[in-house]
Amino acid sequence: MATLKNSNAHAPATEVVHLGRDPQRFDGFVNTPVVRGSTVLSPTYDDLVRGHGRYSYGRQGNPTVEGLEQALQGLEGSDGVVLTPSGLSACSLGLLSVLGAGDHLLMVDSVYRPTRNVCNTVLARMGIETTYYDPLIDEGITALIRDNTRAIFLEAPGSQSFEMPDVPAIAAIARARGITTLIDNTWATPLFFQPHKVGVDISIHAGTKYIGGHADLNLGTISAVGPAWGKVKATHRTLGITVSPDDAALGARGLRTLAVRLAHHQQAGLEMARWLAQRPEVSRILHPALPDDPGHAIWKRDFSGASGLFSIILKPVPEKAVAAFFDALKLFGMGYSWGGFESLAIPFNCNEYRTATTWNAEGPAVRLHIGLEDIDDLKADLDNAFRQMQTHT
Ligand SMILES: *Cc1c(COP(=O)(O)O)cnc(C)c1O
């Protein structure tokens, strides 16, 4: 790409607009076209057998896919990025790139639940053993490292529960021992946390969430540095993982507005979290950007912002009251995923799957995504839902 590739010379809001685009290459059109294609024709025999062309085959390189990969590479400050068809496939491909039979993996207990399932099924079948660790273990992780530990997987903050692990401390311990680190960085996006800058080898995103930003796309991204990049690139190519150019174009389209959307999600999320903290129905807020959150100091040290996803713990109420709360919501949708323009709410219970830590919630837990709607309308929707809840207590 002609301009701004890997520049890091501009503020992130500028980079998301300009990275990975080369209008003059496409007759001046601002966006990289959606190039659909498998076969790429060579002009001469010599070009064909010596592989002189910029592209050789659709699966192995496509201008639309490449444009998004290069934009993300610039934002992450890495040696390269590959795209995958979903966030979960990015997590599994990242793991498969660096682990083999007989290896040991340390996996954070607060990881996105389907990533756990990859470890407990496919990796286990391949002879890769997983030990789950407490997200707040910090330097204590040293005691869990074995001779065959090849990778440590992090997620910050934890899915649903929002604990903040000390990523730089764990990355430093791993690097000193030649252990590869991977992080699921979906919550922060590349704008609010750059894992490679604190020594993490592989940075993974569900592009499905804020990068896509419109609840109309499943996409995964894997960024890597050093020897890990060679492994990710080779495994991605060997397994034949591809993303459609249409999906890559949707990812790029979302990326262009990521900075302004995130600024709003952050501000609205914090305002809503503070409002909820005053509600008599709410016991606690799990949001690392709030000063009294246990993970706040680490968040403040390592992250430059917070997105619009957080959880609340309600004071104890019967399940029928929780059901009344959810069924009364009109603007908040009930559904999985997040990071789109719309507000969402789901109930959750970490005790269903955790193994290394116990989840001591004093009441029902609710995860909220604060979307781009008017904040007062969203408060009114929650206020009404709380009133309905109270009629069932
Ligand atoms: C949603 C999510 C994923 C998975 O993304 P999909 O595109 O749904 O596969 C992975 N990690 C985190 C933290 C997520 O929230």
Tab-separated table of C-alpha atoms and ligand atoms in Angstrom:
chain	number	residue	atom	x	y	z
A	1	MET	CA	0.000	0.000	0.000
A	2	ALA	CA	1.309	3.393	-0.910
A	3	THR	CA	0.646	5.433	2.177
A	4	LEU	CA	0.892	5.070	5.928
A	5	LYS	CA	1.803	1.380	5.973
A	6	ASN	CA	3.179	0.652	9.416
A	7	SER	CA	3.783	4.346	9.885
A	8	ASN	CA	2.652	4.735	13.499
A	9	ALA	CA	3.352	8.385	12.757
A	10	HIS	CA	-0.258	9.417	13.140
A	11	ALA	CA	-2.867	9.180	15.845
A	12	PRO	CA	-4.989	5.995	15.764
A	13	ALA	CA	-8.065	7.929	14.539
A	14	THR	CA	-6.071	8.936	11.458
A	15	GLU	CA	-4.574	5.503	10.947
A	16	VAL	CA	-7.917	3.662	10.909
A	17	VAL	CA	-9.017	5.986	8.113
A	18	HIS	CA	-5.897	5.724	5.939
A	19	LEU	CA	-4.092	2.428	6.596
A	20	GLY	CA	-4.389	-0.350	4.037
A	21	ARG	CA	-5.849	1.767	1.229
A	22	ASP	CA	-4.176	2.708	-2.048
A	23	PRO	CA	-6.740	4.637	-4.128
A	24	GLN	CA	-4.363	5.355	-7.019
A	25	ARG	CA	-3.895	1.628	-7.534
A	26	PHE	CA	-7.643	1.354	-8.148
A	27	ASP	CA	-8.250	4.309	-10.465
A	28	GLY	CA	-8.775	6.670	-7.545
A	29	PHE	CA	-11.618	4.820	-5.849
A	30	VAL	CA	-11.386	5.506	-2.134
A	31	ASN	CA	-12.090	1.929	-1.050
A	32	THR	CA	-10.227	-1.156	-2.189
A	33	PRO	CA	-12.614	-2.976	-4.551
A	34	VAL	CA	-14.149	-6.331	-3.659
A	35	VAL	CA	-12.048	-8.613	-5.846
A	36	ARG	CA	-13.703	-12.018	-6.203
A	37	GLY	CA	-11.472	-14.663	-7.668
A	38	SER	CA	-9.754	-18.002	-7.405
A	39	THR	CA	-7.732	-18.235	-10.633
A	40	VAL	CA	-5.099	-15.591	-11.351
A	41	LEU	CA	-3.761	-15.611	-14.913
A	42	SER	CA	-0.071	-15.145	-15.701
A	43	PRO	CA	0.859	-13.109	-18.779
A	44	THR	CA	3.785	-15.380	-19.794
A	45	TYR	CA	5.149	-18.871	-19.156
A	46	ASP	CA	8.089	-17.321	-17.344
A	47	ASP	CA	5.844	-15.374	-14.956
A	48	LEU	CA	3.868	-18.536	-14.237
A	49	VAL	CA	6.719	-20.933	-13.444
A	50	ARG	CA	8.831	-18.375	-11.594
A	51	GLY	CA	5.839	-16.980	-9.659
A	52	HIS	CA	6.567	-13.391	-10.634
A	53	GLY	CA	3.031	-12.097	-10.185
A	54	ARG	CA	1.879	-10.194	-7.123
A	55	TYR	CA	-0.858	-12.820	-6.689
A	56	SER	CA	-0.783	-16.485	-7.658
A	57	TYR	CA	-4.081	-17.940	-6.482
A	58	GLY	CA	-7.140	-16.531	-4.732
A	59	ARG	CA	-6.644	-18.571	-1.586
A	60	GLN	CA	-3.115	-17.274	-1.175
A	61	GLY	CA	-3.642	-13.558	-1.623
A	62	ASN	CA	-6.380	-11.196	-2.686
A	63	PRO	CA	-6.251	-7.374	-2.862
A	64	THR	CA	-9.335	-6.853	-0.666
A	65	VAL	CA	-8.158	-9.285	2.011
A	66	GLU	CA	-4.611	-7.932	1.827
A	67	GLY	CA	-5.814	-4.347	2.300
A	68	LEU	CA	-7.470	-5.190	5.624
A	69	GLU	CA	-4.522	-7.322	6.736
A	70	GLN	CA	-2.133	-4.444	6.081
A	71	ALA	CA	-4.327	-1.917	7.880
A	72	LEU	CA	-4.452	-4.157	10.952
A	73	GLN	CA	-0.726	-4.866	10.768
A	74	GLY	CA	-0.091	-1.113	10.919
A	75	LEU	CA	-2.411	-0.675	13.908
A	76	GLU	CA	-0.975	-3.641	15.798
A	77	GLY	CA	2.629	-2.744	14.941
A	78	SER	CA	3.421	-6.337	14.011
A	79	ASP	CA	5.253	-8.409	11.411
A	80	GLY	CA	2.016	-9.542	9.807
A	81	VAL	CA	-1.699	-10.262	10.103
A	82	VAL	CA	-3.862	-13.069	8.701
A	83	LEU	CA	-7.652	-13.142	8.577
A	84	THR	CA	-9.838	-16.098	9.531
A	85	PRO	CA	-13.583	-16.723	9.106
A	86	SER	CA	-14.465	-16.091	12.792
A	87	GLY	CA	-12.969	-14.937	16.054
A	88	LEU	CA	-13.055	-18.482	17.384
A	89	SER	CA	-11.155	-19.824	14.361
A	90	ALA	CA	-8.519	-17.117	14.969
A	91	CYS	CA	-8.104	-18.426	18.541
A	92	SER	CA	-7.891	-22.063	17.411
A	93	LEU	CA	-5.543	-21.318	14.492
A	94	GLY	CA	-3.289	-19.282	16.771
A	95	LEU	CA	-3.050	-22.233	19.158
A	96	LEU	CA	-2.543	-24.787	16.380
A	97	SER	CA	0.262	-22.632	14.944
A	98	VAL	CA	2.447	-22.918	18.028
A	99	LEU	CA	1.492	-26.229	19.712
A	100	GLY	CA	2.072	-29.883	18.870
A	101	ALA	CA	1.716	-33.343	20.406
A	102	GLY	CA	3.218	-33.577	23.878
A	103	ASP	CA	3.113	-29.836	24.508
A	104	HIS	CA	1.572	-28.124	27.528
A	105	LEU	CA	-0.611	-25.005	27.345
A	106	LEU	CA	-1.430	-22.543	30.136
A	107	MET	CA	-4.893	-21.111	29.491
A	108	VAL	CA	-6.528	-18.308	31.472
A	109	ASP	CA	-9.626	-19.506	33.358
A	110	SER	CA	-11.617	-16.410	32.292
A	111	VAL	CA	-11.162	-17.104	28.565
A	112	TYR	CA	-14.032	-16.909	26.077
A	113	ARG	CA	-15.854	-20.168	26.716
A	114	PRO	CA	-15.698	-21.667	23.180
A	115	THR	CA	-11.889	-21.228	23.213
A	116	ARG	CA	-11.881	-23.494	26.276
A	117	ASN	CA	-13.781	-26.021	24.251
A	118	VAL	CA	-11.020	-26.036	21.593
A	119	CYS	CA	-8.499	-26.941	24.304
A	120	ASN	CA	-10.676	-29.603	25.904
A	121	THR	CA	-11.529	-31.352	22.622
A	122	VAL	CA	-9.316	-30.804	19.552
A	123	LEU	CA	-6.102	-29.954	21.403
A	124	ALA	CA	-6.635	-32.757	23.936
A	125	ARG	CA	-7.167	-35.243	21.082
A	126	MET	CA	-3.869	-34.105	19.556
A	127	GLY	CA	-2.038	-34.833	22.818
A	128	ILE	CA	-1.781	-31.214	23.986
A	129	GLU	CA	-2.479	-30.793	27.694
A	130	THR	CA	-4.126	-27.629	29.043
A	131	THR	CA	-3.833	-26.240	32.568
A	132	TYR	CA	-6.236	-23.408	33.429
A	133	TYR	CA	-4.867	-20.574	35.587
A	134	ASP	CA	-6.363	-17.812	37.714
A	135	PRO	CA	-6.490	-14.563	35.675
A	136	LEU	CA	-5.063	-12.742	38.720
A	137	ILE	CA	-2.106	-15.113	39.106
A	138	ASP	CA	0.522	-12.545	37.957
A	139	GLU	CA	4.077	-13.799	38.720
A	140	GLY	CA	2.567	-16.899	40.320
A	141	ILE	CA	2.314	-18.338	36.818
A	142	THR	CA	5.981	-19.340	37.134
A	143	ALA	CA	4.963	-22.220	39.413
A	144	LEU	CA	2.683	-23.671	36.703
A	145	ILE	CA	5.317	-23.697	33.950
A	146	ARG	CA	6.620	-27.131	33.027
A	147	ASP	CA	9.498	-28.260	30.805
A	148	ASN	CA	7.013	-28.849	27.973
A	149	THR	CA	5.006	-25.617	28.396
A	150	ARG	CA	5.056	-24.058	24.931
A	151	ALA	CA	2.335	-21.422	25.101
A	152	ILE	CA	0.476	-19.137	27.513
A	153	PHE	CA	-2.901	-17.780	26.393
A	154	LEU	CA	-4.315	-14.596	27.934
A	155	GLU	CA	-7.457	-12.553	27.626
A	156	ALA	CA	-7.731	-9.049	29.098
A	157	PRO	CA	-10.132	-8.315	30.592
A	158	GLY	CA	-11.729	-11.752	31.049
A	159	SER	CA	-14.831	-12.650	29.076
A	160	GLN	CA	-17.978	-11.877	31.078
A	161	SER	CA	-16.143	-11.424	34.417
A	162	PHE	CA	-13.697	-8.627	33.415
A	163	GLU	CA	-10.709	-9.518	35.625
A	164	MET	CA	-7.538	-7.741	34.493
A	165	PRO	CA	-4.489	-10.014	34.254
A	166	ASP	CA	-1.019	-8.450	34.406
A	167	VAL	CA	-0.182	-8.991	30.743
A	168	PRO	CA	3.333	-7.419	30.735
A	169	ALA	CA	4.392	-9.488	33.784
A	170	ILE	CA	3.199	-12.775	32.259
A	171	ALA	CA	4.650	-11.912	28.830
A	172	ALA	CA	8.059	-11.169	30.378
A	173	ILE	CA	8.102	-14.465	32.291
A	174	ALA	CA	7.131	-16.359	29.135
A	175	ARG	CA	9.658	-14.637	26.893
A	176	ALA	CA	12.515	-15.316	29.302
A	177	ARG	CA	11.703	-19.027	28.959
A	178	GLY	CA	11.061	-19.119	25.209
A	179	ILE	CA	7.317	-19.700	25.712
A	180	THR	CA	4.977	-18.169	23.122
A	181	THR	CA	2.259	-15.835	24.420
A	182	LEU	CA	-1.129	-15.321	22.761
A	183	ILE	CA	-3.845	-12.891	23.780
A	184	ASP	CA	-7.496	-12.528	22.856
A	185	ASN	CA	-7.585	-8.718	22.660
A	186	THR	CA	-11.135	-8.370	21.326
A	187	TRP	CA	-12.455	-6.156	24.148
A	188	ALA	CA	-9.839	-3.415	23.810
A	189	THR	CA	-9.448	-3.522	20.004
A	190	PRO	CA	-6.033	-2.542	18.573
A	191	LEU	CA	-6.856	1.077	19.487
A	192	PHE	CA	-7.000	0.685	23.264
A	193	PHE	CA	-4.304	-1.966	23.835
A	194	GLN	CA	-1.285	-2.995	21.747
A	195	PRO	CA	-0.158	-6.353	23.146
A	196	HIS	CA	3.009	-6.583	21.032
A	197	LYS	CA	4.346	-3.439	22.738
A	198	VAL	CA	4.387	-5.290	26.073
A	199	GLY	CA	5.995	-8.431	24.670
A	200	VAL	CA	3.038	-10.591	23.587
A	201	ASP	CA	3.825	-12.661	20.465
A	202	ILE	CA	0.343	-13.231	19.029
A	203	SER	CA	-2.590	-10.793	19.232
A	204	ILE	CA	-6.027	-12.148	18.298
A	205	HIS	CA	-9.309	-10.331	17.661
A	206	ALA	CA	-12.850	-11.354	16.961
A	207	GLY	CA	-13.232	-8.819	14.128
A	208	THR	CA	-16.875	-9.808	14.469
A	209	LYS	CA	-17.147	-7.342	17.344
A	210	TYR	CA	-15.948	-3.715	17.136
A	211	ILE	CA	-13.897	-3.984	13.936
A	212	GLY	CA	-16.946	-5.110	11.945
A	213	GLY	CA	-19.055	-2.993	14.262
A	214	HIS	CA	-22.445	-3.612	12.638
A	215	ALA	CA	-23.498	-7.121	13.750
A	216	ASP	CA	-23.385	-8.331	10.150
A	217	LEU	CA	-20.054	-10.169	10.002
A	218	ASN	CA	-18.026	-13.015	11.492
A	219	LEU	CA	-14.293	-12.393	11.140
A	220	GLY	CA	-11.081	-13.243	12.992
A	221	THR	CA	-7.677	-11.570	12.906
A	222	ILE	CA	-4.283	-12.866	14.039
A	223	SER	CA	-1.320	-10.508	14.335
A	224	ALA	CA	2.131	-11.825	15.240
A	225	VAL	CA	5.740	-10.776	15.736
A	226	GLY	CA	9.078	-12.586	15.451
A	227	PRO	CA	9.230	-16.374	15.027
A	228	ALA	CA	5.514	-16.620	15.917
A	229	TRP	CA	4.623	-14.711	12.740
A	230	GLY	CA	6.328	-17.308	10.539
A	231	LYS	CA	4.411	-20.079	12.323
A	232	VAL	CA	1.033	-18.354	12.064
A	233	LYS	CA	1.540	-17.482	8.406
A	234	ALA	CA	2.644	-21.000	7.479
A	235	THR	CA	-0.153	-22.733	9.401
A	236	HIS	CA	-2.802	-20.414	7.951
A	237	ARG	CA	-1.553	-21.120	4.435
A	238	THR	CA	-1.073	-24.852	4.933
A	239	LEU	CA	-4.574	-25.349	6.301
A	240	GLY	CA	-6.083	-23.260	3.494
A	241	ILE	CA	-7.961	-20.811	5.693
A	242	THR	CA	-9.575	-18.040	3.645
A	243	VAL	CA	-11.957	-15.138	4.183
A	244	SER	CA	-14.263	-13.958	1.436
A	245	PRO	CA	-13.398	-10.572	-0.121
A	246	ASP	CA	-16.927	-9.413	0.696
A	247	ASP	CA	-16.317	-10.082	4.387
A	248	ALA	CA	-12.879	-8.436	4.232
A	249	ALA	CA	-14.507	-5.362	2.680
A	250	LEU	CA	-17.093	-5.264	5.505
A	251	GLY	CA	-14.254	-5.512	8.033
A	252	ALA	CA	-12.407	-2.639	6.353
A	253	ARG	CA	-15.588	-0.574	6.167
A	254	GLY	CA	-16.110	-1.049	9.910
A	255	LEU	CA	-12.486	-0.233	10.673
A	256	ARG	CA	-12.747	3.227	9.091
A	257	THR	CA	-15.181	4.386	11.794
A	258	LEU	CA	-13.718	2.365	14.681
A	259	ALA	CA	-12.183	5.341	16.486
A	260	VAL	CA	-15.353	7.454	16.596
A	261	ARG	CA	-17.569	4.496	17.473
A	262	LEU	CA	-15.258	3.383	20.272
A	263	ALA	CA	-15.043	6.888	21.715
A	264	HIS	CA	-18.833	6.852	22.001
A	265	HIS	CA	-19.030	3.262	23.352
A	266	GLN	CA	-16.425	4.165	25.972
A	267	GLN	CA	-18.126	7.340	27.140
A	268	ALA	CA	-21.658	5.880	27.097
A	269	GLY	CA	-20.472	2.656	28.759
A	270	LEU	CA	-18.860	4.570	31.608
A	271	GLU	CA	-21.856	6.844	32.083
A	272	MET	CA	-24.167	3.823	32.185
A	273	ALA	CA	-21.862	1.942	34.582
A	274	ARG	CA	-21.854	4.918	36.982
A	275	TRP	CA	-25.631	5.232	36.724
A	276	LEU	CA	-26.071	1.513	37.413
A	277	ALA	CA	-23.737	1.718	40.426
A	278	GLN	CA	-26.322	4.033	42.071
A	279	ARG	CA	-29.276	1.702	41.418
A	280	PRO	CA	-30.658	-0.069	44.502
A	281	GLU	CA	-31.083	-3.305	42.456
A	282	VAL	CA	-27.358	-3.494	41.599
A	283	SER	CA	-24.767	-4.975	43.942
A	284	ARG	CA	-21.521	-4.486	41.931
A	285	ILE	CA	-20.203	-3.360	38.551
A	286	LEU	CA	-17.471	-5.292	36.746
A	287	HIS	CA	-15.785	-2.592	34.643
A	288	PRO	CA	-12.008	-2.066	34.842
A	289	ALA	CA	-12.232	1.630	33.921
A	290	LEU	CA	-14.146	2.397	37.137
A	291	PRO	CA	-11.702	3.605	39.836
A	292	ASP	CA	-12.932	1.156	42.499
A	293	ASP	CA	-12.709	-1.906	40.211
A	294	PRO	CA	-10.048	-4.389	41.435
A	295	GLY	CA	-8.407	-4.342	37.973
A	296	HIS	CA	-8.384	-0.560	37.610
A	297	ALA	CA	-4.681	0.089	38.306
A	298	ILE	CA	-3.581	-2.475	35.709
A	299	TRP	CA	-6.140	-1.228	33.179
A	300	LYS	CA	-4.944	2.345	33.655
A	301	ARG	CA	-1.292	1.382	33.312
A	302	ASP	CA	-1.677	-0.767	30.191
A	303	PHE	CA	-4.779	0.370	28.269
A	304	SER	CA	-5.607	3.703	26.675
A	305	GLY	CA	-9.379	3.249	26.752
A	306	ALA	CA	-12.374	1.049	27.547
A	307	SER	CA	-15.019	-0.284	25.217
A	308	GLY	CA	-18.754	-0.445	25.861
A	309	LEU	CA	-18.966	-3.978	27.283
A	310	PHE	CA	-19.168	-4.669	31.030
A	311	SER	CA	-21.126	-6.724	33.549
A	312	ILE	CA	-23.218	-6.106	36.628
A	313	ILE	CA	-24.059	-8.324	39.591
A	314	LEU	CA	-27.586	-7.833	40.844
A	315	LYS	CA	-28.641	-8.159	44.459
A	316	PRO	CA	-30.197	-11.603	44.981
A	317	VAL	CA	-33.608	-11.980	43.313
A	318	PRO	CA	-35.518	-15.084	42.183
A	319	GLU	CA	-35.093	-16.265	38.590
A	320	LYS	CA	-38.622	-15.141	37.687
A	321	ALA	CA	-37.603	-11.570	38.578
A	322	VAL	CA	-34.540	-11.855	36.331
A	323	ALA	CA	-36.782	-13.139	33.544
A	324	ALA	CA	-39.126	-10.180	34.063
A	325	PHE	CA	-36.141	-7.808	33.776
A	326	PHE	CA	-34.992	-9.291	30.477
A	327	ASP	CA	-38.473	-9.644	28.997
A	328	ALA	CA	-39.224	-5.962	29.740
A	329	LEU	CA	-36.230	-4.692	27.721
A	330	LYS	CA	-37.248	-2.933	24.522
A	331	LEU	CA	-34.045	-1.267	23.268
A	332	PHE	CA	-31.502	-3.724	24.706
A	333	GLY	CA	-31.590	-6.868	22.588
A	334	MET	CA	-31.102	-10.310	24.134
A	335	GLY	CA	-28.440	-12.037	22.131
A	336	TYR	CA	-24.845	-13.199	21.955
A	337	SER	CA	-21.969	-11.337	20.408
A	338	TRP	CA	-21.446	-7.577	20.915
A	339	GLY	CA	-19.497	-4.680	19.411
A	340	GLY	CA	-22.230	-3.710	16.953
A	341	PHE	CA	-24.072	-0.380	16.970
A	342	GLU	CA	-26.842	-1.737	19.194
A	343	SER	CA	-27.214	-2.353	22.918
A	344	LEU	CA	-27.407	-5.919	24.231
A	345	ALA	CA	-27.989	-7.769	27.495
A	346	ILE	CA	-27.427	-11.426	28.455
A	347	PRO	CA	-27.442	-13.348	31.742
A	348	PHE	CA	-24.383	-15.485	32.562
A	349	ASN	CA	-22.960	-17.771	35.235
A	350	CYS	CA	-19.211	-18.465	35.188
A	351	ASN	CA	-19.683	-21.452	37.532
A	352	GLU	CA	-20.984	-23.415	34.556
A	353	TYR	CA	-17.475	-23.785	33.146
A	354	ARG	CA	-14.652	-22.463	35.340
A	355	THR	CA	-12.195	-24.928	36.804
A	356	ALA	CA	-9.214	-23.005	38.260
A	357	THR	CA	-11.181	-20.336	40.124
A	358	THR	CA	-14.533	-20.092	41.876
A	359	TRP	CA	-17.021	-17.448	40.892
A	360	ASN	CA	-18.635	-15.994	43.972
A	361	ALA	CA	-21.402	-13.788	42.644
A	362	GLU	CA	-23.857	-12.727	45.348
A	363	GLY	CA	-26.704	-12.451	42.821
A	364	PRO	CA	-27.601	-12.905	39.157
A	365	ALA	CA	-24.999	-11.646	36.665
A	366	VAL	CA	-25.841	-9.633	33.555
A	367	ARG	CA	-23.501	-8.595	30.737
A	368	LEU	CA	-24.361	-5.349	28.970
A	369	HIS	CA	-23.179	-3.887	25.691
A	370	ILE	CA	-23.858	-0.158	25.485
A	371	GLY	CA	-24.541	0.715	21.869
A	372	LEU	CA	-24.851	3.964	19.969
A	373	GLU	CA	-28.441	4.794	20.976
A	374	ASP	CA	-29.227	7.915	23.034
A	375	ILE	CA	-28.020	7.248	26.584
A	376	ASP	CA	-31.160	8.624	28.259
A	377	ASP	CA	-33.352	6.318	26.168
A	378	LEU	CA	-31.154	3.385	27.266
A	379	LYS	CA	-31.399	4.398	30.932
A	380	ALA	CA	-35.196	4.623	30.616
A	381	ASP	CA	-35.256	1.117	29.111
A	382	LEU	CA	-33.248	-0.294	32.039
A	383	ASP	CA	-35.263	1.707	34.562
A	384	ASN	CA	-38.481	0.191	33.238
A	385	ALA	CA	-36.933	-3.314	33.272
A	386	PHE	CA	-35.847	-2.876	36.913
A	387	ARG	CA	-39.405	-1.829	37.805
A	388	GLN	CA	-40.775	-4.974	36.168
A	389	MET	CA	-38.177	-7.014	38.032
A	390	GLN	CA	-39.271	-5.571	41.380
A	391	THR	CA	-42.886	-6.640	40.812
A	392	HIS	CA	-41.628	-10.268	40.821
A	393	THR	CA	-39.497	-10.186	43.986
B	1	LIG	C1	-17.095	-13.239	20.219
B	1	LIG	C2	-15.748	-13.553	20.729
B	1	LIG	C3	-14.936	-14.473	20.070
B	1	LIG	C4	-15.414	-15.280	18.900
B	1	LIG	O1	-15.750	-14.557	17.762
B	1	LIG	P1	-16.690	-15.291	16.673
B	1	LIG	O2	-16.554	-14.479	15.442
B	1	LIG	O3	-18.068	-15.289	17.241
B	1	LIG	O4	-16.158	-16.682	16.490
B	1	LIG	C5	-13.674	-14.690	20.567
B	1	LIG	N1	-13.232	-14.041	21.661
B	1	LIG	C6	-13.984	-13.143	22.315
B	1	LIG	C7	-13.428	-12.451	23.516
B	1	LIG	C8	-15.270	-12.879	21.885
B	1	LIG	O5	-16.028	-12.015	22.570
